């Protein structure tokens, strides 16, 4: 029950932060455009003039991709650079926006104002950035575990004449990797909430404390993650099923398709926010709040005198 | 000659000979499954079918390519081929222990390694033996040999893995004596190339009788027909007798785990009377000549691929049918397909006479056609390599490329296209995402377009710029070139060309010019420009429509001679006249022109199609010689678009997008493309930021 409550609460919290959602969407779209722009510059002008353009819109053609690749060979370094640069800006920007968004999602009663948001973003940026870097440790460990499993499977069955055990081991490895990634990612959500609520700057401690929290409550965290993963999968399924019905239609359907695409992107962002909201919902339940740090302000003596 | 071999020859009936035998082998071999060695004795009967007196013999010892890292094969491949690596402990070699003539002359001490292709002193994949008495024209020579073959651990084509054994190129095989003027021979001599990283086939036809002894638990498959099998319970071995006349090679496989399944290809059931009649009509042959024959299909399948057994048979039957209908019936009585186990992929996708290796993977999705593709392709080599035995070393395009073309046509016709494996936990997302099936035609063209044109198609296999140039030219680019030829000649003429070439050169050894000869004969056209640029040359074909301009012809302004005097038309006056014309409903005239350009160095005659806004279409021919050409029109409508090569006959053109141009930029379309690209970028970005 607990994971479901947190899931719903997370969705509710995300839904109430529409301006933050819009901002997050805008930023992603901007970076996506920056990355896609050079690709468009290479691929699109040719098609806008060519009679092949309409044909390719209906039927994707491998040979055409090869044509572009060989025609744009010289531009390849520029395209790669643009994509890398856009990705770097994106990652930093995403940390910054998360730093602003998480406190507002975590404190349910908090009132949104641009100043609150940007203040949070400024205050939490460095701890969040450090957290993102520290998260390489558990993600790396997950990879290492998966690598060990692969080695083990190779040692056991690699010399055999059947691929079946290796393939099945690979399925198991993939499943484990996905779950581990899900759990770690959820743990990092907890860590962000912890950092944002406590105002602490100790990212490493938050990182490991959250991993510990996940370790102690694997069931709750797994099911919470599973709820989000299932929602994500269902959204993707719904998107593909709808999109294929709209492809190749007239101008009106194209507009509908574009709206659908952006709705899908927005829905993914809502899920991201909801995951932070859900972590905030669960955090106080799973973690007995630490004794409040000694407050520097002394208690006025006269309170005791009444 | 050893007595048992005479006995063997007498006891094994061969079905009818199809080609005069030049190099026939009687081989007795046994497999040591622990050491993966083959001990063999063979008697070669070689007929000197040339007018020359032959002073020496040359043999291929292919297996020595795997002897050490200094062999030519290793130097060229870097110990890595088709994605597989050589194992440290898996060396292979072949040792000729003795060589004797019928009269008892011992040739063993005279054996020496030679390297006719690259002079590599460390390569011993070809040996030469001088004879004391040369072989006279028309004479037959019998040579008895004892040999030991150590199979390498499979990484390229042949070898063992666990208890799977694939013995290809495993016995000493004589080269081909070419008399002066035969193919490219400038003087008479042996054509016996070393074993290279790419290419390996060129041999004479002959009759093979082979006796194989293996541990009884092994399941065996081989070239030809199984004549009998005996078991030696005491030794725990079984002996298999195989026989096949009129082939160029012999390969076999043994593994205890094989599932051996047989199916009959029943010609009557597989072809309809209409199909036969249509083939007979097209090629001007009798129904009897178009008819196919029954063939026993044998599949040796890995147990974990049992559910794909029928896919193997379907692919084989499809290939037997179409190769037969198109080029002539498959003349042998069996075809065996081997499914190599996991980890022995290097032995997959190989062709030997009446015996091929395919390759699949555990739970291969139904819509991923790699199994069908490889099976049809390897079967295709029965026609392009075995029945038409061109020299793969020197002109790989004639077998790999012809086969790519034929395979592509069959697979695209019968199966449509293939999905690519985009599997998640065994289920393929390709179809679910509604990604289109890829045809062989488009995949070949993609490979052609994506790789620079560096070598002529007709290049000796080891003399290509690199391995990728070898494979693109030998396979995909030839496929594209033959499709271009088909578009130029028309489908029916091309079909007649291919059959005529196959039939004329069946059981013989043609070269590239022989094919050109047939093309020109059947089509009645001089195609030297095509062959010299794209087969014997390495020209790049790229034509483009580079500019379209439309200009309205308004009333001209200025001073004009009129009635002996000068009349000035002002801009205002001109405008007035234009407006009046418009009011009268007269359509304005336009002067429009199209410029086309030749961007590549290949020259090909072109057609240009010009579409006007009123629906009118003009066509112009251009010899394609100059760097550019301009076509001007004066009409009451503007040009809407122009296309060079509108029928897309030149699949060889490396850029089809620039073959057409519209006068107006299609903003709606490019917006759609941009929006699509943006959406995928957004999604990728969201995956990225999910981690922070
Ligand atoms: Zn091939």
PDB file of N, CA, C and O in Angstrom, chain B residues 614-675:
ATOM      1  N   UNK B 614       1.427  23.320 -64.622  1.00  0.00           N
ATOM      2  CA  UNK B 614       0.135  22.983 -65.224  1.00  0.00           C
ATOM      3  C   UNK B 614       0.025  21.488 -65.506  1.00  0.00           C
ATOM      4  O   UNK B 614      -0.883  21.036 -66.198  1.00  0.00           O
ATOM      5  N   UNK B 615       0.951  20.712 -64.979  1.00  0.00           N
ATOM      6  CA  UNK B 615       0.857  19.265 -65.137  1.00  0.00           C
ATOM      7  C   UNK B 615       1.606  18.739 -66.355  1.00  0.00           C
ATOM      8  O   UNK B 615       1.765  17.522 -66.519  1.00  0.00           O
ATOM      9  N   UNK B 616       2.072  19.646 -67.191  1.00  0.00           N
ATOM     10  CA  UNK B 616       2.789  19.228 -68.387  1.00  0.00           C
ATOM     11  C   UNK B 616       4.153  18.628 -68.006  1.00  0.00           C
ATOM     12  O   UNK B 616       4.790  19.067 -67.052  1.00  0.00           O
ATOM     13  N   UNK B 617       4.549  17.615 -68.749  1.00  0.00           N
ATOM     14  CA  UNK B 617       5.857  16.996 -68.470  1.00  0.00           C
ATOM     15  C   UNK B 617       6.705  17.001 -69.731  1.00  0.00           C
ATOM     16  O   UNK B 617       6.226  16.652 -70.814  1.00  0.00           O
ATOM     17  N   UNK B 618       7.937  17.436 -69.606  1.00  0.00           N
ATOM     18  CA  UNK B 618       8.889  17.396 -70.727  1.00  0.00           C
ATOM     19  C   UNK B 618      10.005  16.426 -70.370  1.00  0.00           C
ATOM     20  O   UNK B 618      10.391  16.309 -69.203  1.00  0.00           O
ATOM     21  N   UNK B 619      10.510  15.729 -71.394  1.00  0.00           N
ATOM     22  CA  UNK B 619      11.653  14.841 -71.137  1.00  0.00           C
ATOM     23  C   UNK B 619      12.784  15.214 -72.071  1.00  0.00           C
ATOM     24  O   UNK B 619      12.555  15.529 -73.239  1.00  0.00           O
ATOM     25  N   UNK B 620      13.981  15.209 -71.548  1.00  0.00           N
ATOM     26  CA  UNK B 620      15.145  15.530 -72.365  1.00  0.00           C
ATOM     27  C   UNK B 620      16.219  14.467 -72.143  1.00  0.00           C
ATOM     28  O   UNK B 620      16.392  13.970 -71.026  1.00  0.00           O
ATOM     29  N   UNK B 621      16.934  14.156 -73.196  1.00  0.00           N
ATOM     30  CA  UNK B 621      18.042  13.204 -73.058  1.00  0.00           C
ATOM     31  C   UNK B 621      19.336  14.001 -72.953  1.00  0.00           C
ATOM     32  O   UNK B 621      19.455  15.090 -73.516  1.00  0.00           O
ATOM     33  N   UNK B 622      20.263  13.470 -72.205  1.00  0.00           N
ATOM     34  CA  UNK B 622      21.576  14.104 -72.073  1.00  0.00           C
ATOM     35  C   UNK B 622      22.626  13.003 -72.097  1.00  0.00           C
ATOM     36  O   UNK B 622      22.455  11.995 -71.411  1.00  0.00           O
ATOM     37  N   UNK B 623      23.668  13.220 -72.879  1.00  0.00           N
ATOM     38  CA  UNK B 623      24.680  12.149 -72.949  1.00  0.00           C
ATOM     39  C   UNK B 623      25.522  12.072 -71.674  1.00  0.00           C
ATOM     40  O   UNK B 623      26.301  11.143 -71.491  1.00  0.00           O
ATOM     41  N   UNK B 624      25.345  13.063 -70.792  1.00  0.00           N
ATOM     42  CA  UNK B 624      26.018  13.010 -69.490  1.00  0.00           C
ATOM     43  C   UNK B 624      27.504  13.288 -69.562  1.00  0.00           C
ATOM     44  O   UNK B 624      28.215  13.147 -68.568  1.00  0.00           O
ATOM     45  N   UNK B 625      27.993  13.704 -70.737  1.00  0.00           N
ATOM     46  CA  UNK B 625      29.443  13.848 -70.915  1.00  0.00           C
ATOM     47  C   UNK B 625      30.011  15.067 -70.185  1.00  0.00           C
ATOM     48  O   UNK B 625      30.998  14.958 -69.479  1.00  0.00           O
ATOM     49  N   UNK B 626      29.364  16.201 -70.407  1.00  0.00           N
ATOM     50  CA  UNK B 626      29.906  17.436 -69.838  1.00  0.00           C
ATOM     51  C   UNK B 626      29.770  17.459 -68.328  1.00  0.00           C
ATOM     52  O   UNK B 626      29.181  16.571 -67.723  1.00  0.00           O
ATOM     53  N   UNK B 627      30.347  18.509 -67.731  1.00  0.00           N
ATOM     54  CA  UNK B 627      30.208  18.640 -66.283  1.00  0.00           C
ATOM     55  C   UNK B 627      28.811  19.118 -65.914  1.00  0.00           C
ATOM     56  O   UNK B 627      28.326  18.876 -64.827  1.00  0.00           O
ATOM     57  N   UNK B 628      28.168  19.858 -66.850  1.00  0.00           N
ATOM     58  CA  UNK B 628      26.803  20.292 -66.592  1.00  0.00           C
ATOM     59  C   UNK B 628      26.079  20.537 -67.911  1.00  0.00           C
ATOM     60  O   UNK B 628      26.697  20.610 -68.965  1.00  0.00           O
ATOM     61  N   UNK B 629      24.782  20.670 -67.818  1.00  0.00           N
ATOM     62  CA  UNK B 629      23.989  20.992 -69.003  1.00  0.00           C
ATOM     63  C   UNK B 629      22.802  21.820 -68.559  1.00  0.00           C
ATOM     64  O   UNK B 629      22.365  21.743 -67.400  1.00  0.00           O
ATOM     65  N   UNK B 630      22.305  22.661 -69.498  1.00  0.00           N
ATOM     66  CA  UNK B 630      21.185  23.550 -69.162  1.00  0.00           C
ATOM     67  C   UNK B 630      20.072  23.306 -70.172  1.00  0.00           C
ATOM     68  O   UNK B 630      20.338  23.181 -71.370  1.00  0.00           O
ATOM     69  N   UNK B 631      18.856  23.232 -69.678  1.00  0.00           N
ATOM     70  CA  UNK B 631      17.704  23.040 -70.554  1.00  0.00           C
ATOM     71  C   UNK B 631      16.738  24.197 -70.329  1.00  0.00           C
ATOM     72  O   UNK B 631      16.295  24.417 -69.197  1.00  0.00           O
ATOM     73  N   UNK B 632      16.440  24.930 -71.404  1.00  0.00           N
ATOM     74  CA  UNK B 632      15.603  26.126 -71.267  1.00  0.00           C
ATOM     75  C   UNK B 632      14.248  25.903 -71.937  1.00  0.00           C
ATOM     76  O   UNK B 632      14.160  25.246 -72.972  1.00  0.00           O
ATOM     77  N   UNK B 633      13.214  26.443 -71.320  1.00  0.00           N
ATOM     78  CA  UNK B 633      11.859  26.293 -71.849  1.00  0.00           C
ATOM     79  C   UNK B 633      11.140  27.637 -71.786  1.00  0.00           C
ATOM     80  O   UNK B 633      11.346  28.400 -70.846  1.00  0.00           O
ATOM     81  N   UNK B 634      10.287  27.917 -72.773  1.00  0.00           N
ATOM     82  CA  UNK B 634       9.396  29.063 -72.684  1.00  0.00           C
ATOM     83  C   UNK B 634       7.984  28.529 -72.774  1.00  0.00           C
ATOM     84  O   UNK B 634       7.581  27.977 -73.801  1.00  0.00           O
ATOM     85  N   UNK B 635       7.267  28.642 -71.677  1.00  0.00           N
ATOM     86  CA  UNK B 635       5.915  28.078 -71.631  1.00  0.00           C
ATOM     87  C   UNK B 635       5.034  28.955 -70.754  1.00  0.00           C
ATOM     88  O   UNK B 635       5.509  29.841 -70.045  1.00  0.00           O
ATOM     89  N   UNK B 636       3.743  28.658 -70.814  1.00  0.00           N
ATOM     90  CA  UNK B 636       2.793  29.441 -70.028  1.00  0.00           C
ATOM     91  C   UNK B 636       2.686  28.927 -68.597  1.00  0.00           C
ATOM     92  O   UNK B 636       1.721  29.231 -67.902  1.00  0.00           O
ATOM     93  N   UNK B 637       3.645  28.151 -68.198  1.00  0.00           N
ATOM     94  CA  UNK B 637       3.636  27.671 -66.809  1.00  0.00           C
ATOM     95  C   UNK B 637       5.075  27.549 -66.331  1.00  0.00           C
ATOM     96  O   UNK B 637       5.997  27.336 -67.128  1.00  0.00           O
ATOM     97  N   UNK B 638       5.247  27.685 -65.011  1.00  0.00           N
ATOM     98  CA  UNK B 638       6.592  27.588 -64.436  1.00  0.00           C
ATOM     99  C   UNK B 638       6.970  26.117 -64.253  1.00  0.00           C
ATOM    100  O   UNK B 638       6.109  25.248 -64.164  1.00  0.00           O
ATOM    101  N   UNK B 639       8.256  25.889 -64.143  1.00  0.00           N
ATOM    102  CA  UNK B 639       8.719  24.538 -63.806  1.00  0.00           C
ATOM    103  C   UNK B 639       8.433  24.284 -62.324  1.00  0.00           C
ATOM    104  O   UNK B 639       8.708  25.142 -61.489  1.00  0.00           O
ATOM    105  N   UNK B 640       7.875  23.125 -62.063  1.00  0.00           N
ATOM    106  CA  UNK B 640       7.600  22.784 -60.667  1.00  0.00           C
ATOM    107  C   UNK B 640       8.761  21.973 -60.088  1.00  0.00           C
ATOM    108  O   UNK B 640       9.216  22.205 -58.972  1.00  0.00           O
ATOM    109  N   UNK B 641       9.238  20.993 -60.891  1.00  0.00           N
ATOM    110  CA  UNK B 641      10.354  20.180 -60.407  1.00  0.00           C
ATOM    111  C   UNK B 641      11.070  19.535 -61.589  1.00  0.00           C
ATOM    112  O   UNK B 641      10.521  19.466 -62.681  1.00  0.00           O
ATOM    113  N   UNK B 642      12.280  19.093 -61.323  1.00  0.00           N
ATOM    114  CA  UNK B 642      13.024  18.372 -62.365  1.00  0.00           C
ATOM    115  C   UNK B 642      13.710  17.180 -61.723  1.00  0.00           C
ATOM    116  O   UNK B 642      14.131  17.238 -60.562  1.00  0.00           O
ATOM    117  N   UNK B 643      13.778  16.097 -62.481  1.00  0.00           N
ATOM    118  CA  UNK B 643      14.399  14.880 -61.958  1.00  0.00           C
ATOM    119  C   UNK B 643      15.329  14.307 -63.013  1.00  0.00           C
ATOM    120  O   UNK B 643      14.931  14.159 -64.167  1.00  0.00           O
ATOM    121  N   UNK B 644      16.526  13.991 -62.587  1.00  0.00           N
ATOM    122  CA  UNK B 644      17.438  13.308 -63.503  1.00  0.00           C
ATOM    123  C   UNK B 644      17.338  11.812 -63.197  1.00  0.00           C
ATOM    124  O   UNK B 644      17.211  11.422 -62.037  1.00  0.00           O
ATOM    125  N   UNK B 645      17.305  11.007 -64.222  1.00  0.00           N
ATOM    126  CA  UNK B 645      17.098   9.568 -64.071  1.00  0.00           C
ATOM    127  C   UNK B 645      15.810   9.270 -63.295  1.00  0.00           C
ATOM    128  O   UNK B 645      15.846   8.660 -62.221  1.00  0.00           O
ATOM    129  N   UNK B 646      14.656   9.710 -63.818  1.00  0.00           N
ATOM    130  CA  UNK B 646      13.412   9.585 -63.054  1.00  0.00           C
ATOM    131  C   UNK B 646      13.013   8.142 -62.751  1.00  0.00           C
ATOM    132  O   UNK B 646      12.303   7.890 -61.782  1.00  0.00           O
ATOM    133  N   UNK B 647      13.466   7.203 -63.565  1.00  0.00           N
ATOM    134  CA  UNK B 647      13.093   5.805 -63.283  1.00  0.00           C
ATOM    135  C   UNK B 647      14.049   5.148 -62.299  1.00  0.00           C
ATOM    136  O   UNK B 647      13.901   3.966 -61.982  1.00  0.00           O
ATOM    137  N   UNK B 648      14.999   5.906 -61.860  1.00  0.00           N
ATOM    138  CA  UNK B 648      16.016   5.399 -60.930  1.00  0.00           C
ATOM    139  C   UNK B 648      16.658   4.128 -61.443  1.00  0.00           C
ATOM    140  O   UNK B 648      16.707   3.110 -60.755  1.00  0.00           O
ATOM    141  N   UNK B 649      17.107   4.197 -62.669  1.00  0.00           N
ATOM    142  CA  UNK B 649      17.773   3.020 -63.225  1.00  0.00           C
ATOM    143  C   UNK B 649      19.175   2.885 -62.634  1.00  0.00           C
ATOM    144  O   UNK B 649      19.683   1.796 -62.456  1.00  0.00           O
ATOM    145  N   UNK B 650      19.781   4.028 -62.352  1.00  0.00           N
ATOM    146  CA  UNK B 650      21.161   3.978 -61.855  1.00  0.00           C
ATOM    147  C   UNK B 650      21.179   3.862 -60.331  1.00  0.00           C
ATOM    148  O   UNK B 650      21.370   4.845 -59.627  1.00  0.00           O
ATOM    149  N   UNK B 651      20.977   2.638 -59.849  1.00  0.00           N
ATOM    150  CA  UNK B 651      21.096   2.423 -58.406  1.00  0.00           C
ATOM    151  C   UNK B 651      22.524   2.718 -57.964  1.00  0.00           C
ATOM    152  O   UNK B 651      22.783   2.950 -56.783  1.00  0.00           O
ATOM    153  N   UNK B 652      23.462   2.708 -58.918  1.00  0.00           N
ATOM    154  CA  UNK B 652      24.864   2.979 -58.591  1.00  0.00           C
ATOM    155  C   UNK B 652      25.095   4.447 -58.229  1.00  0.00           C
ATOM    156  O   UNK B 652      26.118   4.782 -57.650  1.00  0.00           O
ATOM    157  N   UNK B 653      24.167   5.329 -58.600  1.00  0.00           N
ATOM    158  CA  UNK B 653      24.292   6.747 -58.258  1.00  0.00           C
ATOM    159  C   UNK B 653      24.413   6.865 -56.737  1.00  0.00           C
ATOM    160  O   UNK B 653      23.558   6.363 -56.008  1.00  0.00           O
ATOM    161  N   UNK B 654      25.472   7.513 -56.274  1.00  0.00           N
ATOM    162  CA  UNK B 654      25.722   7.514 -54.827  1.00  0.00           C
ATOM    163  C   UNK B 654      24.841   8.501 -54.071  1.00  0.00           C
ATOM    164  O   UNK B 654      24.849   8.514 -52.840  1.00  0.00           O
ATOM    165  N   UNK B 655      24.102   9.343 -54.775  1.00  0.00           N
ATOM    166  CA  UNK B 655      23.198  10.253 -54.075  1.00  0.00           C
ATOM    167  C   UNK B 655      21.921  10.415 -54.886  1.00  0.00           C
ATOM    168  O   UNK B 655      21.915  11.073 -55.925  1.00  0.00           O
ATOM    169  N   UNK B 656      20.861   9.786 -54.405  1.00  0.00           N
ATOM    170  CA  UNK B 656      19.586   9.868 -55.122  1.00  0.00           C
ATOM    171  C   UNK B 656      18.789  11.089 -54.688  1.00  0.00           C
ATOM    172  O   UNK B 656      17.920  11.557 -55.411  1.00  0.00           O
ATOM    173  N   UNK B 657      19.087  11.592 -53.481  1.00  0.00           N
ATOM    174  CA  UNK B 657      18.330  12.754 -52.991  1.00  0.00           C
ATOM    175  C   UNK B 657      18.565  13.954 -53.905  1.00  0.00           C
ATOM    176  O   UNK B 657      17.645  14.732 -54.161  1.00  0.00           O
ATOM    177  N   UNK B 658      19.780  14.097 -54.435  1.00  0.00           N
ATOM    178  CA  UNK B 658      20.056  15.259 -55.289  1.00  0.00           C
ATOM    179  C   UNK B 658      19.662  15.024 -56.750  1.00  0.00           C
ATOM    180  O   UNK B 658      19.918  15.864 -57.595  1.00  0.00           O
ATOM    181  N   UNK B 659      19.047  13.871 -57.015  1.00  0.00           N
ATOM    182  CA  UNK B 659      18.624  13.608 -58.394  1.00  0.00           C
ATOM    183  C   UNK B 659      17.366  14.365 -58.772  1.00  0.00           C
ATOM    184  O   UNK B 659      16.986  14.389 -59.932  1.00  0.00           O
ATOM    185  N   UNK B 660      16.695  14.909 -57.777  1.00  0.00           N
ATOM    186  CA  UNK B 660      15.503  15.689 -58.112  1.00  0.00           C
ATOM    187  C   UNK B 660      15.551  16.995 -57.339  1.00  0.00           C
ATOM    188  O   UNK B 660      16.226  17.109 -56.315  1.00  0.00           O
ATOM    189  N   UNK B 661      14.824  17.976 -57.874  1.00  0.00           N
ATOM    190  CA  UNK B 661      14.812  19.282 -57.221  1.00  0.00           C
ATOM    191  C   UNK B 661      13.478  19.928 -57.497  1.00  0.00           C
ATOM    192  O   UNK B 661      12.928  19.826 -58.602  1.00  0.00           O
ATOM    193  N   UNK B 662      12.937  20.565 -56.467  1.00  0.00           N
ATOM    194  CA  UNK B 662      11.693  21.296 -56.638  1.00  0.00           C
ATOM    195  C   UNK B 662      12.005  22.786 -56.697  1.00  0.00           C
ATOM    196  O   UNK B 662      12.925  23.243 -56.024  1.00  0.00           O
ATOM    197  N   UNK B 663      11.210  23.502 -57.454  1.00  0.00           N
ATOM    198  CA  UNK B 663      11.424  24.949 -57.540  1.00  0.00           C
ATOM    199  C   UNK B 663      11.153  25.601 -56.192  1.00  0.00           C
ATOM    200  O   UNK B 663      11.856  26.514 -55.775  1.00  0.00           O
ATOM    201  N   UNK B 664      10.132  25.101 -55.500  1.00  0.00           N
ATOM    202  CA  UNK B 664       9.802  25.677 -54.187  1.00  0.00           C
ATOM    203  C   UNK B 664      10.312  24.780 -53.084  1.00  0.00           C
ATOM    204  O   UNK B 664      10.149  23.562 -53.143  1.00  0.00           O
ATOM    205  N   UNK B 665      10.870  25.407 -52.097  1.00  0.00           N
ATOM    206  CA  UNK B 665      11.327  24.643 -50.940  1.00  0.00           C
ATOM    207  C   UNK B 665      10.106  24.126 -50.187  1.00  0.00           C
ATOM    208  O   UNK B 665       9.166  24.873 -49.920  1.00  0.00           O
ATOM    209  N   UNK B 666      10.120  22.833 -49.863  1.00  0.00           N
ATOM    210  CA  UNK B 666       8.971  22.239 -49.194  1.00  0.00           C
ATOM    211  C   UNK B 666       9.071  22.462 -47.683  1.00  0.00           C
ATOM    212  O   UNK B 666       9.610  21.636 -46.947  1.00  0.00           O
ATOM    213  N   UNK B 667       8.552  23.605 -47.242  1.00  0.00           N
ATOM    214  CA  UNK B 667       8.695  23.976 -45.833  1.00  0.00           C
ATOM    215  C   UNK B 667       7.939  23.018 -44.933  1.00  0.00           C
ATOM    216  O   UNK B 667       8.431  22.624 -43.871  1.00  0.00           O
ATOM    217  N   UNK B 668       6.737  22.638 -45.378  1.00  0.00           N
ATOM    218  CA  UNK B 668       5.918  21.751 -44.541  1.00  0.00           C
ATOM    219  C   UNK B 668       6.674  20.455 -44.256  1.00  0.00           C
ATOM    220  O   UNK B 668       6.737  19.988 -43.121  1.00  0.00           O
ATOM    221  N   UNK B 669       7.299  19.945 -45.306  1.00  0.00           N
ATOM    222  CA  UNK B 669       7.992  18.673 -45.160  1.00  0.00           C
ATOM    223  C   UNK B 669       9.201  18.804 -44.243  1.00  0.00           C
ATOM    224  O   UNK B 669       9.407  17.993 -43.339  1.00  0.00           O
ATOM    225  N   UNK B 670       9.981  19.869 -44.470  1.00  0.00           N
ATOM    226  CA  UNK B 670      11.175  19.977 -43.630  1.00  0.00           C
ATOM    227  C   UNK B 670      10.791  20.285 -42.190  1.00  0.00           C
ATOM    228  O   UNK B 670      11.487  19.884 -41.258  1.00  0.00           O
ATOM    229  N   UNK B 671       9.647  20.961 -42.005  1.00  0.00           N
ATOM    230  CA  UNK B 671       9.183  21.182 -40.634  1.00  0.00           C
ATOM    231  C   UNK B 671       8.845  19.843 -39.980  1.00  0.00           C
ATOM    232  O   UNK B 671       9.215  19.578 -38.834  1.00  0.00           O
ATOM    233  N   UNK B 672       8.167  19.009 -40.741  1.00  0.00           N
ATOM    234  CA  UNK B 672       7.818  17.686 -40.185  1.00  0.00           C
ATOM    235  C   UNK B 672       9.061  16.907 -39.795  1.00  0.00           C
ATOM    236  O   UNK B 672       9.115  16.289 -38.738  1.00  0.00           O
ATOM    237  N   UNK B 673      10.052  16.939 -40.690  1.00  0.00           N
ATOM    238  CA  UNK B 673      11.292  16.238 -40.377  1.00  0.00           C
ATOM    239  C   UNK B 673      11.953  16.814 -39.135  1.00  0.00           C
ATOM    240  O   UNK B 673      12.435  16.084 -38.276  1.00  0.00           O
ATOM    241  N   UNK B 674      11.956  18.150 -39.050  1.00  0.00           N
ATOM    242  CA  UNK B 674      12.611  18.791 -37.909  1.00  0.00           C
ATOM    243  C   UNK B 674      11.904  18.444 -36.610  1.00  0.00           C
ATOM    244  O   UNK B 674      12.541  18.150 -35.600  1.00  0.00           O
ATOM    245  N   UNK B 675      10.570  18.462 -36.671  1.00  0.00           N
ATOM    246  CA  UNK B 675       9.793  18.164 -35.463  1.00  0.00           C
ATOM    247  C   UNK B 675      10.070  16.740 -35.003  1.00  0.00           C
ATOM    248  O   UNK B 675      10.255  16.455 -33.818  1.00  0.00           O
TER     249      UNK B 675
END
